[in-house]
mmCIF file of C-alpha atoms and ligand atoms in Angstrom:
data_model
loop_
_atom_site.group_PDB
_atom_site.id
_atom_site.type_symbol
_atom_site.label_atom_id
_atom_site.label_comp_id
_atom_site.label_asym_id
_atom_site.label_seq_id
_atom_site.Cartn_x
_atom_site.Cartn_y
_atom_site.Cartn_z
ATOM 1 C CA MET N 31 -0.068 0.241 0.005
ATOM 2 C CA ALA N 32 1.404 3.627 -0.684
ATOM 3 C CA ILE N 33 0.092 7.038 -0.480
ATOM 4 C CA ARG N 34 -0.130 8.509 -4.003
ATOM 5 C CA PRO N 35 0.152 12.229 -4.709
ATOM 6 C CA ILE N 36 -3.115 13.823 -5.396
ATOM 7 C CA THR N 37 -3.464 15.370 -8.832
ATOM 8 C CA GLU N 38 -4.898 19.047 -8.476
ATOM 9 C CA TYR N 39 -6.952 21.401 -10.614
ATOM 10 C CA PRO N 40 -6.086 22.463 -13.536
ATOM 11 C CA GLU N 41 -4.517 18.935 -14.389
ATOM 12 C CA GLY N 42 -5.593 17.636 -17.602
ATOM 13 C CA VAL N 43 -6.492 14.354 -16.572
ATOM 14 C CA LEU N 44 -9.400 15.687 -14.351
ATOM 15 C CA ALA N 45 -11.273 17.052 -17.551
ATOM 16 C CA LYS N 46 -10.977 13.786 -19.122
ATOM 17 C CA VAL N 47 -13.714 11.076 -19.696
ATOM 18 C CA GLY N 48 -11.921 8.136 -17.980
ATOM 19 C CA LYS N 49 -11.540 5.076 -19.853
ATOM 20 C CA PRO N 50 -13.504 1.934 -18.759
ATOM 21 C CA VAL N 51 -12.107 -0.595 -16.169
ATOM 22 C CA THR N 52 -11.581 -3.922 -18.188
ATOM 23 C CA GLU N 53 -9.140 -6.023 -16.013
ATOM 24 C CA PHE N 54 -10.348 -6.989 -12.580
ATOM 25 C CA ASP N 55 -7.213 -8.256 -11.415
ATOM 26 C CA GLU N 56 -4.646 -8.035 -8.365
ATOM 27 C CA LYS N 57 -3.249 -4.955 -9.841
ATOM 28 C CA LEU N 58 -6.875 -3.130 -9.820
ATOM 29 C CA LYS N 59 -6.988 -4.582 -6.319
ATOM 30 C CA GLU N 60 -3.699 -2.766 -5.089
ATOM 31 C CA LEU N 61 -4.766 0.472 -6.970
ATOM 32 C CA CYS N 62 -7.854 0.651 -4.715
ATOM 33 C CA ASP N 63 -6.041 0.181 -1.968
ATOM 34 C CA ASP N 64 -3.474 2.966 -2.670
ATOM 35 C CA MET N 65 -6.683 5.024 -3.133
ATOM 36 C CA PHE N 66 -8.181 4.297 -0.068
ATOM 37 C CA GLU N 67 -4.844 4.961 1.743
ATOM 38 C CA THR N 68 -4.398 8.385 -0.159
ATOM 39 C CA MET N 69 -8.093 9.193 0.463
ATOM 40 C CA TYR N 70 -7.802 8.605 4.213
ATOM 41 C CA ASN N 71 -4.501 10.291 4.324
ATOM 42 C CA ASP N 72 -6.123 13.519 3.087
ATOM 43 C CA GLU N 73 -9.161 12.972 5.288
ATOM 44 C CA GLY N 74 -11.274 12.568 1.974
ATOM 45 C CA VAL N 75 -14.464 10.671 2.007
ATOM 46 C CA GLY N 76 -14.207 9.797 -1.592
ATOM 47 C CA LEU N 77 -11.434 9.441 -4.066
ATOM 48 C CA ALA N 78 -11.541 8.981 -7.998
ATOM 49 C CA ALA N 79 -8.693 7.270 -10.080
ATOM 50 C CA PRO N 80 -8.214 10.908 -12.233
ATOM 51 C CA GLN N 81 -7.237 12.535 -8.811
ATOM 52 C CA ILE N 82 -4.116 10.237 -8.592
ATOM 53 C CA GLY N 83 -3.352 10.874 -12.437
ATOM 54 C CA ILE N 84 -4.981 7.877 -13.838
ATOM 55 C CA ASN N 85 -7.591 8.019 -16.582
ATOM 56 C CA LEU N 86 -9.999 5.198 -15.344
ATOM 57 C CA ARG N 87 -13.660 5.053 -14.542
ATOM 58 C CA LEU N 88 -12.871 4.221 -11.163
ATOM 59 C CA PHE N 89 -13.844 5.420 -7.654
ATOM 60 C CA VAL N 90 -13.411 4.629 -3.855
ATOM 61 C CA MET N 91 -15.526 6.104 -1.149
ATOM 62 C CA ASP N 92 -16.247 5.860 2.626
ATOM 63 C CA CYS N 93 -18.723 8.167 3.601
ATOM 64 C CA ASP N 94 -21.381 8.352 5.982
ATOM 65 C CA GLY N 95 -21.288 4.638 6.593
ATOM 66 C CA VAL N 96 -21.023 3.688 2.858
ATOM 67 C CA LYS N 97 -17.752 2.204 1.874
ATOM 68 C CA LEU N 98 -17.505 0.853 -1.561
ATOM 69 C CA VAL N 99 -14.980 0.277 -4.763
ATOM 70 C CA ALA N 100 -17.050 1.613 -7.851
ATOM 71 C CA ALA N 101 -15.771 0.717 -11.485
ATOM 72 C CA ASN N 102 -17.283 2.038 -14.351
ATOM 73 C CA PRO N 103 -19.912 3.765 -12.154
ATOM 74 C CA GLU N 104 -23.314 5.034 -13.328
ATOM 75 C CA ILE N 105 -25.871 7.156 -11.889
ATOM 76 C CA ILE N 106 -29.022 5.392 -12.682
ATOM 77 C CA GLU N 107 -31.601 7.495 -10.728
ATOM 78 C CA THR N 108 -31.881 10.789 -8.836
ATOM 79 C CA SER N 109 -34.558 12.266 -7.032
ATOM 80 C CA GLY N 110 -35.257 15.105 -4.349
ATOM 81 C CA GLU N 111 -32.783 18.102 -3.470
ATOM 82 C CA GLN N 112 -30.294 18.725 -1.024
ATOM 83 C CA SER N 113 -28.380 21.678 -0.425
ATOM 84 C CA GLY N 114 -24.673 21.934 1.285
ATOM 85 C CA PRO N 115 -21.000 22.490 1.048
ATOM 86 C CA GLU N 116 -18.996 20.074 -1.283
ATOM 87 C CA GLY N 117 -15.309 20.063 -1.703
ATOM 88 C CA CYS N 118 -12.970 18.341 -3.561
ATOM 89 C CA LEU N 119 -9.133 17.128 -2.668
ATOM 90 C CA SER N 120 -8.185 18.145 -5.948
ATOM 91 C CA LEU N 121 -9.145 21.801 -5.105
ATOM 92 C CA GLU N 122 -7.820 21.886 -1.347
ATOM 93 C CA LYS N 123 -10.875 20.952 -0.039
ATOM 94 C CA ILE N 124 -12.358 24.473 -0.384
ATOM 95 C CA PRO N 125 -15.980 24.360 0.027
ATOM 96 C CA ALA N 126 -18.864 25.584 -1.937
ATOM 97 C CA VAL N 127 -22.483 25.245 -1.223
ATOM 98 C CA LEU N 128 -24.002 23.242 -4.178
ATOM 99 C CA PRO N 129 -27.460 21.960 -4.777
ATOM 100 C CA ARG N 130 -27.484 18.300 -5.541
ATOM 101 C CA PRO N 131 -30.230 15.386 -5.636
ATOM 102 C CA ASN N 132 -30.929 14.377 -2.151
ATOM 103 C CA PHE N 133 -31.159 10.733 -3.360
ATOM 104 C CA ALA N 134 -28.929 8.810 -5.946
ATOM 105 C CA LYS N 135 -28.802 5.115 -7.292
ATOM 106 C CA LEU N 136 -25.671 4.089 -8.410
ATOM 107 C CA ARG N 137 -24.742 1.188 -10.875
ATOM 108 C CA ALA N 138 -21.019 0.060 -10.975
ATOM 109 C CA GLN N 139 -18.657 -3.014 -10.739
ATOM 110 C CA ASP N 140 -16.984 -4.190 -7.756
ATOM 111 C CA LEU N 141 -13.375 -5.712 -7.614
ATOM 112 C CA GLU N 142 -14.351 -8.836 -9.260
ATOM 113 C CA GLY N 143 -16.258 -7.160 -11.858
ATOM 114 C CA LYS N 144 -19.467 -8.131 -10.688
ATOM 115 C CA TRP N 145 -22.240 -5.400 -11.435
ATOM 116 C CA PHE N 146 -24.077 -3.891 -8.350
ATOM 117 C CA GLU N 147 -26.792 -1.363 -7.411
ATOM 118 C CA LYS N 148 -26.576 0.849 -4.434
ATOM 119 C CA GLU N 149 -28.937 3.696 -3.144
ATOM 120 C CA ALA N 150 -28.056 6.553 -1.010
ATOM 121 C CA GLU N 151 -29.397 9.781 0.581
ATOM 122 C CA GLY N 152 -27.771 12.849 1.958
ATOM 123 C CA TYR N 153 -23.929 13.161 1.997
ATOM 124 C CA ALA N 154 -23.325 9.641 0.579
ATOM 125 C CA ALA N 155 -25.647 10.334 -2.365
ATOM 126 C CA ARG N 156 -23.578 13.556 -2.841
ATOM 127 C CA CYS N 157 -20.315 11.482 -2.810
ATOM 128 C CA PHE N 158 -21.794 9.084 -5.401
ATOM 129 C CA LEU N 159 -22.495 12.161 -7.588
ATOM 130 C CA HIS N 160 -19.304 14.116 -6.938
ATOM 131 C CA GLU N 161 -17.096 10.950 -7.660
ATOM 132 C CA THR N 162 -19.073 9.608 -10.874
ATOM 133 C CA ASP N 163 -18.633 12.886 -12.207
ATOM 134 C CA HIS N 164 -14.864 12.811 -11.654
ATOM 135 C CA CYS N 165 -15.225 9.769 -13.997
ATOM 136 C CA ASP N 166 -16.764 11.677 -16.537
ATOM 137 C CA GLY N 167 -14.132 14.494 -16.220
ATOM 138 C CA LYS N 168 -16.169 16.953 -14.463
ATOM 139 C CA LEU N 169 -15.408 18.894 -11.102
ATOM 140 C CA PHE N 170 -17.981 20.009 -8.690
ATOM 141 C CA ILE N 171 -17.017 23.350 -9.609
ATOM 142 C CA ASP N 172 -18.375 23.060 -13.096
ATOM 143 C CA HIS N 173 -21.697 22.798 -11.556
ATOM 144 C CA LEU N 174 -21.331 26.395 -10.115
ATOM 145 C CA PRO N 175 -22.097 29.728 -11.939
ATOM 146 C CA LYS N 176 -19.002 31.295 -13.319
ATOM 147 C CA MET N 177 -18.384 34.009 -10.861
ATOM 148 C CA ARG N 178 -18.636 31.473 -8.043
ATOM 149 C CA ARG N 179 -16.583 28.778 -9.839
ATOM 150 C CA GLU N 180 -13.818 31.699 -10.571
ATOM 151 C CA MET N 181 -13.921 32.616 -6.721
ATOM 152 C CA ILE N 182 -13.125 29.102 -5.687
ATOM 153 C CA ILE N 183 -10.168 28.816 -8.127
ATOM 154 C CA LYS N 184 -9.035 32.069 -6.810
ATOM 155 C CA LYS N 185 -8.855 30.812 -3.396
ATOM 156 C CA PHE N 186 -7.581 27.652 -4.304
ATOM 157 C CA LYS N 187 -4.571 29.532 -6.005
ATOM 158 C CA LYS N 188 -3.746 31.527 -2.838
ATOM 159 C CA GLU N 189 -3.771 28.670 -0.679
ATOM 160 C CA LYS N 190 -1.393 26.768 -2.823
ATOM 161 C CA LYS N 191 1.009 29.685 -2.545
ATOM 162 C CA LEU N 192 0.948 29.798 1.336
ATOM 163 C CA ARG N 193 1.563 25.884 1.328
HETATM 164 NI NI1 LIG T 355 -13.337 15.463 -5.796
#
């Protein structure tokens, strides 16, 4: 197991649609172990492969009691609405309030390649949506109006300089 460096905005891989996961082997398990370790090390609740520079449709999460690996994730159902702060390890966790559906149903493959469906509400649903977005080359700030998006980017650049 190893902690991998986090890929940060505006690295190109974060804006790319990920390639499908096709090999459900030992290498994938090791990659997911590293992703969990990297995520916990940064006190995150979810981490997608592009965030460690790997252009794959894959994420791990441990959020609000929902711990899973999702390969080739899709959101197949959403409903309701929630509003709350959201942040991203690729943007120094700078929070922005973002409305999201309150319920989401995820369809994905596990480490063995078996398809599963999982429903979540609230924070865990937000995590499903945020991480699946990463696999589609989308960041949470892409959902924000331009002015608010630019404000987050400005804050991020400032934080980077202070580090
Ligand atoms: Ni993120």
